[in-house]
Short mmCIF file of C-alpha atoms and ligand atoms in Angstrom, two decimals:
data_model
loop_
_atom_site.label_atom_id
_atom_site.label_comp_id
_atom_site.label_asym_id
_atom_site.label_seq_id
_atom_site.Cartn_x
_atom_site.Cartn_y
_atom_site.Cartn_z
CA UNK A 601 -170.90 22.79 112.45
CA UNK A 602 -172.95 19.29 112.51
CA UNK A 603 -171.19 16.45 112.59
CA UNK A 604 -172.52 13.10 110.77
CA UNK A 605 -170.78 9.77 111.75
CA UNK A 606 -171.48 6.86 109.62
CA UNK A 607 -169.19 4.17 110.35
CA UNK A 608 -169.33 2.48 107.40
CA UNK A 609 -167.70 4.43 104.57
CA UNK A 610 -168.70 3.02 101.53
CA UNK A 611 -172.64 3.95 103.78
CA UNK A 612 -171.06 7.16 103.98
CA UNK A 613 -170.41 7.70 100.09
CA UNK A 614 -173.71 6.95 98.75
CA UNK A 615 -175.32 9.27 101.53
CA UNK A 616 -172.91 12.59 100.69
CA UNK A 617 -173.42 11.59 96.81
CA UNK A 618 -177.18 11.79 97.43
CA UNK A 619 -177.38 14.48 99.63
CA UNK A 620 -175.54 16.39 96.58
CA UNK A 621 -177.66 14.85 94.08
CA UNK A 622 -180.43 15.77 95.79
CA UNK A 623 -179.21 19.92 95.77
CA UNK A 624 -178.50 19.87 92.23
CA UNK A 625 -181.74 18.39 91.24
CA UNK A 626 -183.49 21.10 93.54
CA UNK A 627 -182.26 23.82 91.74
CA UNK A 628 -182.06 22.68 88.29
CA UNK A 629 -185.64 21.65 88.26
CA UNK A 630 -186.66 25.03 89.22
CA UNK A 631 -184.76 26.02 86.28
CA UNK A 632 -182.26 27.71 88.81
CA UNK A 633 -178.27 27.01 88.04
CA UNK A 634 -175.95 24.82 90.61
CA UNK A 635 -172.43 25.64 91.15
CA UNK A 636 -170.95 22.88 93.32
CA UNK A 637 -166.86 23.32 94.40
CA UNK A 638 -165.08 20.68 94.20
CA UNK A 639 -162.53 19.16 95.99
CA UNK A 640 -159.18 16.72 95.07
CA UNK A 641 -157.12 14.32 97.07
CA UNK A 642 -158.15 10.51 97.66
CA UNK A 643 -160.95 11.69 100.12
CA UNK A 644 -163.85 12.46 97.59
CA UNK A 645 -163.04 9.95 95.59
CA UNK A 646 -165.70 7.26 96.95
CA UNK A 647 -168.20 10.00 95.93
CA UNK A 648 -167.15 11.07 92.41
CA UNK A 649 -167.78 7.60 92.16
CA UNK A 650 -171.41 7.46 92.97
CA UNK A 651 -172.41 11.40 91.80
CA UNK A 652 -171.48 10.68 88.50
CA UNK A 653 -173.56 8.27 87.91
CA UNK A 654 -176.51 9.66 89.92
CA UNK A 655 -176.14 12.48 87.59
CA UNK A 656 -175.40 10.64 84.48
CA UNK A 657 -178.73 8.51 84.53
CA UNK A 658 -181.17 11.06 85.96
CA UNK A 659 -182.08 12.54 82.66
CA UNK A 660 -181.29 15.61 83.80
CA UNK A 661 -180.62 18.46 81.69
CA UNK A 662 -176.59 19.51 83.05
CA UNK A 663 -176.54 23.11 81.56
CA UNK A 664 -177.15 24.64 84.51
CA UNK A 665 -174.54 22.71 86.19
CA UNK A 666 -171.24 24.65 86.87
CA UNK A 667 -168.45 23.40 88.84
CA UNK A 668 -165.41 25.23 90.63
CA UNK A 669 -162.00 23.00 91.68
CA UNK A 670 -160.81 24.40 95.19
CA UNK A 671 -156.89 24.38 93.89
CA UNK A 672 -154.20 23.58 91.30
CA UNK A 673 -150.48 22.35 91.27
CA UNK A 674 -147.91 25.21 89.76
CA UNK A 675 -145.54 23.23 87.56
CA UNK A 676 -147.48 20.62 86.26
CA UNK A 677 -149.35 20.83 82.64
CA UNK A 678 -153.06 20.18 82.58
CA UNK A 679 -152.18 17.14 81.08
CA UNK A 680 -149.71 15.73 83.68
CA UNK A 681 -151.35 12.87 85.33
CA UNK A 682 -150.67 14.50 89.13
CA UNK A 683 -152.37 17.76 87.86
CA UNK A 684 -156.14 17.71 89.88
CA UNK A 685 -157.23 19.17 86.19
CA UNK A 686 -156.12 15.72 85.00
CA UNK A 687 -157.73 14.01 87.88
CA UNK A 688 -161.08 15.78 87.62
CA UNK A 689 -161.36 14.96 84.12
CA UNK A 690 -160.33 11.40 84.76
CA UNK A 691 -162.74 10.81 87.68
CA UNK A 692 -165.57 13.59 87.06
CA UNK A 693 -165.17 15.62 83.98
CA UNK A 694 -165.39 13.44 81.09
CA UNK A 695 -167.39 10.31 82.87
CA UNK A 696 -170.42 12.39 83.23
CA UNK A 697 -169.82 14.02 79.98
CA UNK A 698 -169.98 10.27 78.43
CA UNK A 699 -173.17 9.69 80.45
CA UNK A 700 -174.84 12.88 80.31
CA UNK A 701 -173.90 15.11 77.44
CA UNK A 702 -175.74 17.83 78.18
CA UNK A 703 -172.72 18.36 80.75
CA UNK A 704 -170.50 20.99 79.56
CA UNK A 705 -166.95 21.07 79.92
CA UNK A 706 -167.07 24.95 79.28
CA UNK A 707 -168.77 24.46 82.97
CA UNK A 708 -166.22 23.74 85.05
CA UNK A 709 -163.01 25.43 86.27
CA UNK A 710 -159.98 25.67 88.10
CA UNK A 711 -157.43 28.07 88.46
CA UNK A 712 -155.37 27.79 85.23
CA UNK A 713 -151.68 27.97 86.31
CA UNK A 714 -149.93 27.52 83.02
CA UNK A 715 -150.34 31.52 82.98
CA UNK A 716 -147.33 33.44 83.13
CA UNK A 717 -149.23 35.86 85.47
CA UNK A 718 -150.36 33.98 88.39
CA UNK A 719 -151.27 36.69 90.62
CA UNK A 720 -153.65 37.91 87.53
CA UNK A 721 -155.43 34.29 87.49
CA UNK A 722 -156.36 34.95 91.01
CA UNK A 723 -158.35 37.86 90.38
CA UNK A 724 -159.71 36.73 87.25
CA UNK A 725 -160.75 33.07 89.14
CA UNK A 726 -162.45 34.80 92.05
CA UNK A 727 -164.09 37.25 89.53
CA UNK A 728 -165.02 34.29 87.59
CA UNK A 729 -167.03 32.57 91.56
CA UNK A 730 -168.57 35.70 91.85
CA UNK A 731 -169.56 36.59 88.21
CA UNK A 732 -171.39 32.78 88.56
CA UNK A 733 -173.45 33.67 91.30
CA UNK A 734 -171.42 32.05 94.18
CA UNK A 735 -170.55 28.71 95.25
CA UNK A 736 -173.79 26.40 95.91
CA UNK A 737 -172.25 23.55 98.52
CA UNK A 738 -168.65 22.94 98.50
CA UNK A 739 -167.17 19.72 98.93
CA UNK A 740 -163.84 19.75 101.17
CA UNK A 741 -161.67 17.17 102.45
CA UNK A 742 -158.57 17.79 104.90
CA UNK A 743 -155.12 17.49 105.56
CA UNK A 744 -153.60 16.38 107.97
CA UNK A 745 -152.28 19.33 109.47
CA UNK A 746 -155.96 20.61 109.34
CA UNK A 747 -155.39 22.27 105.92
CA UNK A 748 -158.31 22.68 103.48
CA UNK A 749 -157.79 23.60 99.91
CA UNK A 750 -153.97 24.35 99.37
CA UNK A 751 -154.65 26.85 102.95
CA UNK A 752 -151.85 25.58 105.44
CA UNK A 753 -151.20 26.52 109.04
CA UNK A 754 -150.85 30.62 109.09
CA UNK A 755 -153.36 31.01 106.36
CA UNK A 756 -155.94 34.34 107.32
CA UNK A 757 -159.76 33.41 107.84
CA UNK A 758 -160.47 35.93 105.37
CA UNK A 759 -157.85 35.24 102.76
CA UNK A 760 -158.78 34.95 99.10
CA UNK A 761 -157.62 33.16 96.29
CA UNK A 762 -153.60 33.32 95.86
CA UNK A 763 -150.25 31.41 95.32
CA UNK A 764 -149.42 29.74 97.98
CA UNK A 765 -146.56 27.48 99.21
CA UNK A 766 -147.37 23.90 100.12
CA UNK A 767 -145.76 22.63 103.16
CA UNK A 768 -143.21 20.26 103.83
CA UNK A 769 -145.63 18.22 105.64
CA UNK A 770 -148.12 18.28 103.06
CA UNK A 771 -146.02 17.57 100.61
CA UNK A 772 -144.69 14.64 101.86
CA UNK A 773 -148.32 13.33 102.44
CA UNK A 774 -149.42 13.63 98.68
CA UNK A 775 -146.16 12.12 97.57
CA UNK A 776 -146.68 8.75 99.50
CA UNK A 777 -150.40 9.25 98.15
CA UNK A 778 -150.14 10.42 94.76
CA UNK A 779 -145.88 10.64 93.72
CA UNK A 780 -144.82 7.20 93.94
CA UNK A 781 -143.08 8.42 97.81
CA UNK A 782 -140.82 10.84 95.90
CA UNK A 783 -141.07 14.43 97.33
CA UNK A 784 -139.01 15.92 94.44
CA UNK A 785 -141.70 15.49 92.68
CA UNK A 786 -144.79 17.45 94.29
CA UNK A 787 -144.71 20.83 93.25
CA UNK A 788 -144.17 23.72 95.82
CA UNK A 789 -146.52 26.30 94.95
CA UNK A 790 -150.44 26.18 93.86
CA UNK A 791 -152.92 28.49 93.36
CA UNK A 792 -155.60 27.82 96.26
CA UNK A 793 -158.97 29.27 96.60
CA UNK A 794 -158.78 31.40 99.92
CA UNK A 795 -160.61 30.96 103.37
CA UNK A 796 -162.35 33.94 102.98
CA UNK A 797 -163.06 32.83 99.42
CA UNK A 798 -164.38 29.57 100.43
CA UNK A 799 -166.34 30.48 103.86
CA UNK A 800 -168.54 32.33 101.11
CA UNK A 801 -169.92 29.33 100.01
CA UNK A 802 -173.63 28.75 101.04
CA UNK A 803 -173.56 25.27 101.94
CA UNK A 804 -170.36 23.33 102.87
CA UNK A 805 -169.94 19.54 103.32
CA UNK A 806 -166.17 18.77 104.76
CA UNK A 807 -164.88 14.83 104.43
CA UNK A 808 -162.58 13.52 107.04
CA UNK A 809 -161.90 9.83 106.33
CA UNK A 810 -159.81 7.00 108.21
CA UNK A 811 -157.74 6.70 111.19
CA UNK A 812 -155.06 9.03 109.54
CA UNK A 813 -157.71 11.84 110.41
CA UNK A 814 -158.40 11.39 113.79
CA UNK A 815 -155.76 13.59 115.25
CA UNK A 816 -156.52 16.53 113.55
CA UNK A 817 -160.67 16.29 113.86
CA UNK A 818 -160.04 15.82 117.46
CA UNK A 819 -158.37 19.02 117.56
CA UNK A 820 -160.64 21.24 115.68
CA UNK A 821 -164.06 19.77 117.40
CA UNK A 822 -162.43 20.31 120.51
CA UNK A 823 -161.82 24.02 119.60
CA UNK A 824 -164.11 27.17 120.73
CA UNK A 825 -162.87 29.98 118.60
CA UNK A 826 -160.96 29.49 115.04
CA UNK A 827 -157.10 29.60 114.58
CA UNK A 828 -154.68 30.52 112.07
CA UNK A 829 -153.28 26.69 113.60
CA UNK A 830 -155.73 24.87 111.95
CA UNK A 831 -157.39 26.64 108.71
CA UNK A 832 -160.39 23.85 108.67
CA UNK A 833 -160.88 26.19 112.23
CA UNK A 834 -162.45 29.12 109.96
CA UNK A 835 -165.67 26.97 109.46
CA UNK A 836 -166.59 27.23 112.94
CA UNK A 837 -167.39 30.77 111.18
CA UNK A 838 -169.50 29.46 108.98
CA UNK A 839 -173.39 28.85 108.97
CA UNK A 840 -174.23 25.69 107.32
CA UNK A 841 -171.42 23.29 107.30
CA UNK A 842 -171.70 19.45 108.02
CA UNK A 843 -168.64 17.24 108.90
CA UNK A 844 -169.00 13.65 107.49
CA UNK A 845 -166.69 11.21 109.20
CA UNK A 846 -166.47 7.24 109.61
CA UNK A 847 -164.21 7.95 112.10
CA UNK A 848 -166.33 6.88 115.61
CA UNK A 849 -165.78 8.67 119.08
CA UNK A 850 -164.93 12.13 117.57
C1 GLP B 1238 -154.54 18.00 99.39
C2 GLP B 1238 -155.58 18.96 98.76
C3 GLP B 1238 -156.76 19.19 99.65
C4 GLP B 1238 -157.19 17.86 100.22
C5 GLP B 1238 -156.14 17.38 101.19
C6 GLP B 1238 -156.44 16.01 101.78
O1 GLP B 1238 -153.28 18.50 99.52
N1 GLP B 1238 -155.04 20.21 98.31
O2 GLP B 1238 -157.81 19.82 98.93
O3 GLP B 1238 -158.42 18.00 100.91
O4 GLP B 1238 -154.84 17.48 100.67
O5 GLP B 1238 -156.16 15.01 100.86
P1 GLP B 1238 -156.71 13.54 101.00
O6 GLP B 1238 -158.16 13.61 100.68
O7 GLP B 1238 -155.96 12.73 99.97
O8 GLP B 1238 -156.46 13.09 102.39
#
C-alpha cells in the first residue's frame, strides 16, 4: 500500500479526480472500456464533484464507461433520498449525463435490492463484475471501525458479494451523517460487494478524510498481516492500492 498525504483536502480532491480522469481517458482513447467502482458516504464526495466535470467537458465519447456502486441499503426504494442509488444519481449519474450524453445510464450498477430474492442478486451482481471484464480502479472510503463497503469487523478476506448486517456502530455513524441523528431510520441489512470481490479490482484508491479517521488509519498502517478486526486490513493483500489522506503524521 502507498500512502499519499496532501494536507490540504480540497488539493487532495482535484489530484484523486485527475488521477481518475487520467485512467479513464487512457483506456477509452485506445478504444479499450473503463469500469471504475464506486464508492458512497460523504468521503468521495469532494471528488464526484470535480470528475464529473472533468468528464463532462473532455469531449470524450462515455460508451465505454461502466461504473459499479460498492453497496446498497435493504429497505429503502431507489427513489428514497438515503438510498446511495439516489445519491449516485444525484451527485454522479445524471450530472454527467447532462454534460456528457454519450454517458449511459444502462452503464452503471448497483446491487438492486428491491428483489424479493436477495441472495439471487448477489450472484447475478458478481456475474454481472465479471461478465464486464473486472473492476478498473475502485474508489473506497472507510468507516470508522475500519469497514469498507458494507464489510464490518468479522468479514472473510475472501468473501464475495452478500447480505450483510450493518453494525450498531455504523449505523449510528450514517445516521448523525445522513438520518437527521435518528438510528431507527438506517436500515439493518445491505447488499455489499465482498472483500474477496473487491481485492479483485486492478487498481484501488482508498479515501480516509478528517480527524474522525485518524484512529482507525493508525491502526491498519501500523499492522503487518491483515485481520478479520479491521476489513480495510485485506488490502495489505492487494498489489496496487494507494491511501489518500489529509490527515498528517499517519
Ligand atoms: C458507509 C459506506 C462505506 C463508506 C463508509 C464511510 O457506511 N457503506 O462505503 O466508505 O461508510 O463513510 P464516510 O465516507 O461518510 O465517512
Amino acid at each position: 500500500m502507498q500512502i499519499v498525504h496532501i494536507a490540504d483536502t480540497t488539493k487532495l480532491n482535484t489530484t484523486v479526480a485527475r488521477y481518475i480522469f487520467d485512467r479513464i481517458k487512457s483506456n477509452l482513447h485506445q478504444n479499450r472500456p473503463f469500469t471504475l467502482g464506486l464508492a458512497t458516504g460523504s468521503t468521495p464526495l469532494g471528488i464526484y464533484r470535480e470528475l464529473v466535470p472533468l468528464l463532462g467537458a473532455s469531449g470524450l465519447d462515455l460508451s465505454g464507461f461502466y461504473t459499479f456502486n460498492l453497496d446498497e441499503y435493504i429497505g429503502l426504494t431507489q427513489h428514497h433520498p438515503n438510498s446511495y442509488h439516489a445519491e449516485m444519481m444525484t451527485n454522479f449519474w445524471l450530472p454527467l449525463q447532462k454534460l456528457n450524453p454519450t454517458f449511459k445510464l444502462e452503464h452503471t450498477h448497483i446491487p438492486d435490492t428491491s428483489t424479493q430474492n436477495p441472495d439471487e442478486e448477489c450472484k447475478t451482481y458478481e456475474h454481472a463484475i465479471q461478465k464486464n471484464g473486472g473492476i478498473d480502479l475502485q474508489i473506497l472510503g472507510i468507516g470508522t471501525n475500519g469497514h469498507i463497503a458494507f464489510n464490518e469487523p468479522g468479514s472473510r478476506g475472501d468473501s464475495r458479494t452478500r447480505v450483510v448486517s450493518i453494525n450498531e456502530e455504523t449505523r449510528k455513524v450514517n445516521a448523525d451523517k445522513f438520518f437527521a441523528g435518528d438510528i431507527s431510520k438506517v436500515p439493518t441489512h445491505a447488499i455489499s460487494m465482498g472483500i474477496g470481490t473487491i481485492l479483485e479490482a486492478r487498481e484501488i484508491v482508498l479515501i480516509a478524510l478528517g480527524e474522525s479517521k485518524r484512529e482507525i488509519m493508525t491502526r491498519l498502517l501500523n499492522l503487518v498481516e491483515p485481520t478479520e478486526n479491521i476489513p480495510a486490513s485485506f488490502l495489505l493483500q492487494h498489489k496496487n492500492t494507494k491511501i489518500y489522506t489529509d490527515m498528517s503524521n499517519m
